Amino acid sequence: MKRAAIIVLDGLGIGPCPDQAAYGDEGSHTLGNVARAVGGLQLPNLERLGLGRCRLIPGLAPGVSPTAAHGVALPRSQGKDSTTGHWEICGVILERPFRTYPHGFPTSLLDEFARRTGRGYLGNRAASGTAIIAELGAEHQRTGKWIVYTSADSVFQVAAHEETVGLDELYRACAIARDLLVGEHAVSRVIARPFAGKPGAYERTPRRKDFSIEPVGTTLLDRLAAAGVPRVGIGKVDDLFAGRNIASEHTPTNADAYRLIERALDETEAGFIFVNVIEFDQTWGHRNDVPGFHEGLKQLDAWIPRLEARLKGDDLIILTADHGNDPTTPSTDHSREAVPILTLGPRVRPVALGERSSFADMGATVAEYFGAASPGLAAGTSFLSGVWA
């Protein structure tokens, strides 16, 4: 009757890692820089868990006696996108980053995409999603052509107005793009970006859908499935693993994710709960919205007691992130950062976990907890024996 969860707070990085400068992200420190921007964070529940002891964060007292095991994990995979981060958490390390297209995609590839989907395309450059929709949305509605764009990450994004192109057609087009973007053009994700509204007031809708490349190695989810451990997904985790051994209910807001976590803990007697909490990245990080990010942190902090109230018996819960997304820097893209680890549960001892060499240590810990570890094959090093009382 064991239950464990990994709750990934998307984009909630906690500062420098050894190769940060190589990614152009020197100085990025999502939590620390947000804290400085707002004059210090007041997050009493996260402070009590030990967030201020993971790394120094303005406003969080480092001397508090923590109630959770606490530390940080350094990224080992090459890359800084959500797929790379979640795969590493689950034990798959990428030796080479996914390909990016800062100058747009080859014309031959897009011409084939247009031929197969029956629509032309606009854009084809690296851009902010909201900006390129504002710029090209009216032309898209007039011509019916796809808006195609990318970012600093390995993504092929297709935007379409929901009244101009139906969702089913948009999703089919993205599935076609996924089939095209393999081999030398293998990108991490193809993303359907539906939007609505009128020129000058376009808004992206919550019906985004990601089409990820399938994991290139054995994941924690594969190991748990082979061991017969039930798996519950919340947020976009199914998309990030191409649906392999995980199904998920998507959540457009953090509040939706918190509600579904509560429901899962109320209703799930045994199994693994895997969660992506999206708005620190999608809503605030990518839009450099420091006030929104700060408010999101306060909402997370206020929710922590509701999480704790549902823990019982041998429950093991890990709060972490997959990369940074510092809203205080000029960039609107992900940042290469370490991520926090807060591990809690009735039997968890509040020890210092130190600086772990890979995100994969978290997946290895969950695998050992469920008896699904494979000695010699797992990428990470479990810390279960160090925290389990």
C-alpha positions as MATLAB code, in Angstrom:
seq = 'MKRAAIIVLDGLGIGPCPDQAAYGDEGSHTLGNVARAVGGLQLPNLERLGLGRCRLIPGLAPGVSPTAAHGVALPRSQGKDSTTGHWEICGVILERPFRTYPHGFPTSLLDEFARRTGRGYLGNRAASGTAIIAELGAEHQRTGKWIVYTSADSVFQVAAHEETVGLDELYRACAIARDLLVGEHAVSRVIARPFAGKPGAYERTPRRKDFSIEPVGTTLLDRLAAAGVPRVGIGKVDDLFAGRNIASEHTPTNADAYRLIERALDETEAGFIFVNVIEFDQTWGHRNDVPGFHEGLKQLDAWIPRLEARLKGDDLIILTADHGNDPTTPSTDHSREAVPILTLGPRVRPVALGERSSFADMGATVAEYFGAASPGLAAGTSFLSGVWA';
ca = [
       0.000    0.000    0.000;
       2.870    2.356   -0.775;
       2.353    5.799   -2.311;
       4.950    8.177   -3.703;
       4.801   11.366   -5.746;
       7.207   13.576   -7.642;
       5.740   17.064   -8.028;
       7.678   19.043  -10.647;
       7.252   22.797  -10.230;
       8.043   23.621  -13.849;
      10.750   26.270  -14.179;
      11.375   26.767  -10.439;
      15.172   26.727  -10.608;
      17.344   27.524   -7.616;
      20.454   29.030   -9.126;
      23.908   28.326  -10.480;
      25.239   25.029  -11.734;
      28.775   24.389  -13.004;
      28.025   24.681  -16.738;
      25.544   27.558  -16.565;
      27.758   29.972  -18.506;
      28.035   27.532  -21.425;
      24.285   27.928  -21.924;
      24.401   31.714  -21.805;
      22.611   31.706  -18.452;
      25.253   33.031  -16.080;
      23.466   35.028  -13.359;
      20.151   33.196  -13.721;
      18.725   32.213  -10.325;
      14.968   31.929  -10.604;
      14.050   31.771   -6.915;
      16.869   33.998   -5.710;
      16.357   36.731   -8.299;
      12.579   36.784   -7.822;
      13.206   37.078   -4.076;
      15.557   40.008   -4.595;
      13.151   41.681   -7.009;
      10.323   41.677   -4.453;
      12.435   42.582   -1.429;
      12.587   39.054   -0.001;
      10.179   36.117   -0.017;
       7.768   35.465    2.814;
       6.867   31.792    2.402;
       6.453   30.389    5.913;
       5.400   26.877    4.926;
       8.116   26.346    2.333;
      10.571   27.911    4.755;
       9.463   25.403    7.400;
      10.039   22.527    4.985;
      13.597   23.753    4.416;
      13.550   25.682    1.127;
      15.864   28.316    2.603;
      18.352   25.601    3.458;
      18.481   24.210   -0.067;
      20.266   27.427   -1.019;
      20.232   30.911    0.424;
      17.086   32.729   -0.701;
      16.474   36.338    0.416;
      13.659   36.393    2.969;
      13.883   32.687    3.896;
      15.697   32.017    7.144;
      18.475   29.434    6.631;
      18.598   28.644   10.355;
      15.090   27.183   10.635;
      14.803   23.552   11.776;
      13.400   21.934    8.620;
      10.632   19.352    8.557;
      11.610   17.898    5.146;
      14.785   16.418    3.723;
      16.296   19.211    1.661;
      18.960   19.844   -0.942;
      19.533   20.565   -4.616;
      20.173   18.535   -7.755;
      22.449   19.578  -10.603;
      21.486   18.937  -14.236;
      23.595   16.252  -15.902;
      21.839   15.922  -19.259;
      22.689   18.253  -22.098;
      19.837   20.741  -22.532;
      17.474   22.810  -20.421;
      13.956   22.063  -21.610;
      11.056   20.325  -19.879;
      11.460   17.041  -21.733;
      15.165   16.836  -20.883;
      14.526   17.709  -17.228;
      11.660   15.260  -16.719;
      13.521   12.479  -18.538;
      16.560   13.035  -16.315;
      14.402   12.931  -13.180;
      13.199    9.549  -14.463;
      16.671    8.223  -15.189;
      17.341    9.012  -18.873;
      20.472   11.119  -19.423;
      20.999   12.904  -22.746;
      24.615   13.103  -23.886;
      23.698   15.557  -26.679;
      21.037   18.260  -26.509;
      18.027   18.209  -28.776;
      18.521   20.267  -31.938;
      17.379   23.880  -31.906;
      16.501   26.221  -34.779;
      17.314   29.814  -33.795;
      17.011   30.913  -37.442;
      13.883   28.914  -38.272;
      13.329   25.541  -39.909;
      14.523   24.461  -43.372;
      12.177   25.561  -46.124;
      12.108   22.035  -47.549;
      10.810   20.683  -44.250;
       8.101   23.332  -43.943;
       7.075   22.895  -47.563;
       6.525   19.202  -46.879;
       4.589   20.089  -43.714;
       2.379   22.410  -45.801;
       1.874   19.752  -48.480;
       0.848   17.086  -45.965;
      -1.453   19.352  -43.957;
      -3.010   21.205  -46.893;
      -2.209   24.642  -45.455;
       0.613   27.109  -45.947;
       2.619   28.640  -43.135;
       3.577   32.004  -41.662;
       6.402   33.024  -39.353;
       9.061   30.301  -39.189;
      11.353   32.021  -36.725;
      12.248   32.050  -33.053;
       9.688   34.202  -31.272;
       7.577   34.751  -28.206;
       4.329   32.872  -28.692;
       2.110   35.689  -27.561;
       4.048   38.207  -29.680;
       3.953   36.207  -32.912;
       0.237   35.452  -32.464;
      -0.441   39.170  -31.973;
       1.615   39.950  -35.082;
       0.375   37.237  -37.453;
      -3.001   36.218  -36.002;
      -5.096   38.360  -38.334;
      -3.200   37.178  -41.425;
      -3.583   33.593  -40.232;
      -7.346   34.074  -39.909;
      -7.533   35.699  -43.338;
      -5.436   33.053  -45.154;
      -5.854   29.928  -43.021;
      -2.076   29.445  -42.962;
      -0.424   27.942  -39.889;
       1.684   30.160  -37.618;
       4.914   28.192  -37.156;
       7.589   29.308  -34.722;
      10.234   28.052  -32.318;
      12.165   29.331  -29.285;
      15.563   28.832  -27.685;
      14.340   25.330  -26.849;
      14.009   22.361  -29.169;
      10.382   22.962  -30.154;
       8.296   23.199  -33.320;
       5.210   25.206  -32.377;
       2.076   25.496  -34.480;
      -0.486   28.165  -33.573;
      -4.014   28.365  -34.959;
      -7.169   30.264  -34.047;
      -9.828   27.856  -32.793;
     -12.503   29.444  -35.022;
     -10.268   29.278  -38.096;
      -8.865   25.764  -37.649;
     -10.580   23.136  -35.534;
      -8.641   21.569  -32.671;
      -8.739   18.129  -34.261;
      -7.132   19.472  -37.430;
      -4.490   21.350  -35.426;
      -3.655   18.218  -33.460;
      -3.468   16.147  -36.676;
      -1.103   18.701  -38.187;
       1.150   18.499  -35.131;
       1.146   14.702  -35.352;
       2.270   15.071  -38.983;
       5.032   17.466  -37.901;
       6.088   14.967  -35.237;
       6.487   12.299  -37.927;
       8.581   14.690  -40.027;
      10.835   15.907  -37.214;
      12.956   12.796  -36.732;
      16.528   11.823  -37.533;
      18.665   14.904  -38.141;
      15.648   17.125  -37.457;
      14.511   15.382  -34.250;
      13.184   18.123  -31.978;
      12.159   17.500  -28.396;
       8.540   18.598  -28.789;
       5.982   19.636  -31.346;
       3.453   21.870  -29.576;
      -0.082   22.722  -30.677;
      -0.834   26.303  -29.613;
      -4.545   27.097  -30.085;
      -5.676   30.672  -29.483;
      -8.897   32.664  -29.526;
     -10.150   36.238  -29.529;
      -9.967   39.105  -31.981;
      -7.052   41.085  -33.485;
      -5.426   43.137  -30.765;
      -6.861   40.879  -28.071;
      -5.757   37.348  -28.941;
      -5.270   34.907  -26.056;
      -3.863   31.392  -26.034;
      -6.392   28.842  -24.820;
      -5.726   26.014  -22.337;
      -6.066   23.351  -25.063;
      -2.356   23.204  -25.816;
      -1.060   19.734  -26.663;
       2.546   18.533  -26.734;
       3.849   15.806  -29.048;
       7.168   14.674  -27.559;
       9.769   12.377  -28.963;
       9.668    8.985  -27.226;
      12.243    8.526  -24.423;
      15.521    7.094  -25.693;
      16.104    4.886  -22.657;
      14.330    3.040  -19.862;
      12.520    5.462  -17.562;
      11.255    5.270  -13.996;
       7.769    4.949  -15.475;
       8.861    1.909  -17.500;
      10.351    0.286  -14.382;
       7.252    0.930  -12.308;
       4.998   -0.441  -15.053;
       7.104   -3.607  -15.251;
       6.841   -3.969  -11.462;
       3.053   -3.565  -11.557;
       3.032   -0.225   -9.721;
      -0.013    1.944  -10.677;
       0.856    5.354  -12.119;
      -1.256    8.535  -12.001;
      -0.320   11.550  -14.138;
      -1.288   15.154  -13.465;
      -0.376   17.928  -15.905;
       1.525   17.444  -19.154;
       3.685   14.519  -18.003;
       2.080   12.152  -20.517;
       3.038   14.465  -23.383;
       6.650   14.681  -22.158;
       6.976   10.882  -22.279;
       4.996   10.404  -25.511;
       2.354    8.645  -23.400;
       4.680    5.725  -22.608;
       3.503    4.068  -19.396;
       1.711    7.196  -18.140;
      -1.716    8.729  -18.729;
      -2.463   12.166  -17.389;
      -5.166   14.750  -16.808;
      -3.929   18.117  -18.028;
      -4.124   21.232  -15.878;
      -4.103   24.761  -17.322;
      -3.338   26.372  -13.946;
      -1.365   25.572  -10.815;
      -4.595   25.625   -8.803;
      -5.981   22.863  -11.031;
      -2.861   20.783  -10.425;
      -3.069   21.261   -6.647;
      -6.726   20.226   -6.703;
      -5.955   17.064   -8.652;
      -3.049   16.202   -6.353;
      -5.437   16.428   -3.407;
      -7.939   14.226   -5.207;
      -5.265   11.686   -6.090;
      -4.072   11.487   -2.496;
      -7.659   11.165   -1.284;
      -8.513    8.392   -3.756;
      -5.273    6.535   -4.551;
      -4.453    3.765   -2.094;
      -1.189    2.698   -3.724;
       0.973    3.833   -6.612;
       3.065    6.640   -8.048;
       1.711   10.149   -8.696;
       3.705   12.168  -11.245;
       2.861   15.862  -11.535;
       3.833   18.849  -13.666;
       2.773   22.204  -12.162;
       2.870   24.469  -15.194;
       2.424   28.169  -14.485;
       5.811   29.109  -13.014;
       7.096   28.327  -16.493;
       4.262   28.847  -18.972;
       2.408   31.790  -17.450;
       5.048   33.773  -15.575;
       8.571   32.686  -16.474;
       8.172   32.898  -20.242;
       6.500   36.288  -19.912;
       9.000   37.759  -17.437;
       6.104   38.378  -15.060;
       7.798   38.846  -11.692;
       4.633   39.913   -9.771;
       2.732   36.920  -11.168;
       5.587   34.581  -10.299;
       5.697   35.981   -6.777;
       1.958   35.546   -6.351;
       2.284   31.966   -7.615;
       4.895   31.252   -4.959;
       2.565   32.592   -2.266;
      -0.252   30.396   -3.586;
       2.052   27.364   -3.541;
       3.087   28.164    0.012;
      -0.538   28.510    1.139;
      -1.314   25.099   -0.398;
       1.482   23.183    1.350;
      -0.562   22.491    4.541;
      -3.315   20.944    2.384;
      -0.724   18.606    0.903;
       0.723   17.723    4.297;
      -2.720   17.008    5.749;
      -3.179   14.195    3.214;
       0.074   12.368    3.912;
      -0.087    9.135    5.851;
       1.768    5.930    6.592;
       4.704    5.353    4.267;
       3.967    8.212    1.845;
       7.012    9.686    0.098;
       6.603   13.078   -1.630;
       9.315   14.938   -3.576;
       8.914   18.586   -4.588;
      11.385   19.674   -7.269;
      11.751   21.373  -10.696;
      13.003   20.528  -14.188;
      15.021   23.673  -15.089;
      14.913   27.384  -14.369;
      12.902   30.168  -16.005;
      14.156   33.366  -14.424;
      11.609   36.143  -15.057;
      14.079   38.858  -14.035;
      16.499   38.338  -16.940;
      16.090   39.760  -20.463;
      15.546   36.228  -21.799;
      12.040   34.786  -21.868;
      13.360   31.247  -22.239;
      14.417   28.473  -19.879;
      17.615   28.836  -17.878;
      20.200   26.213  -16.994;
      19.937   25.924  -13.198;
      20.083   23.583  -10.272;
      16.701   22.530   -8.878;
      15.483   22.252   -5.275;
      14.683   18.942   -3.623;
      12.200   18.876   -0.727;
      11.307   15.356    0.390;
       8.545   14.858    2.924;
       6.380   12.183    4.472;
       5.558   10.777    7.916;
       8.678    8.578    7.900;
      11.066   11.012    6.209;
      13.886   12.338    8.365;
      14.610   16.056    7.720;
      18.247   15.528    6.743;
      20.421   17.608    4.449;
      20.657   15.950    1.016;
      23.468   18.224   -0.112;
      24.175   18.866   -3.774;
      23.171   15.826   -5.816;
      25.052   15.227   -9.082;
      21.918   14.503  -11.144;
      18.158   14.969  -11.177;
      18.089   11.185  -11.680;
      18.745   10.648   -7.966;
      15.073   11.451   -7.359;
      13.826    8.812   -9.786;
      16.282    6.299   -8.382;
      14.907    7.000   -4.895;
      11.325    6.357   -6.005;
      12.394    3.198   -7.865;
      14.056    1.831   -4.731;
      11.046    2.809   -2.628;
       8.793    0.647   -4.823;
      11.327   -2.164   -5.150;
      11.686   -1.443   -8.868;
      15.362   -0.490   -8.952;
      17.655   -2.229  -11.442;
      21.226   -2.277  -10.097;
      23.746   -1.243  -12.706;
      21.138    0.229  -15.052;
      19.703    3.248  -13.249;
      21.366    6.603  -13.948;
      20.850    8.068  -10.479;
      21.837    7.263   -6.909;
      18.977    6.724   -4.473;
      18.942    8.709   -1.249;
      16.126    6.627    0.289;
      18.255    5.011    2.991;
      19.440    8.430    4.117;
      15.966    9.855    4.650;
      13.867    6.848    5.653;
      13.205    6.350    9.348;
];
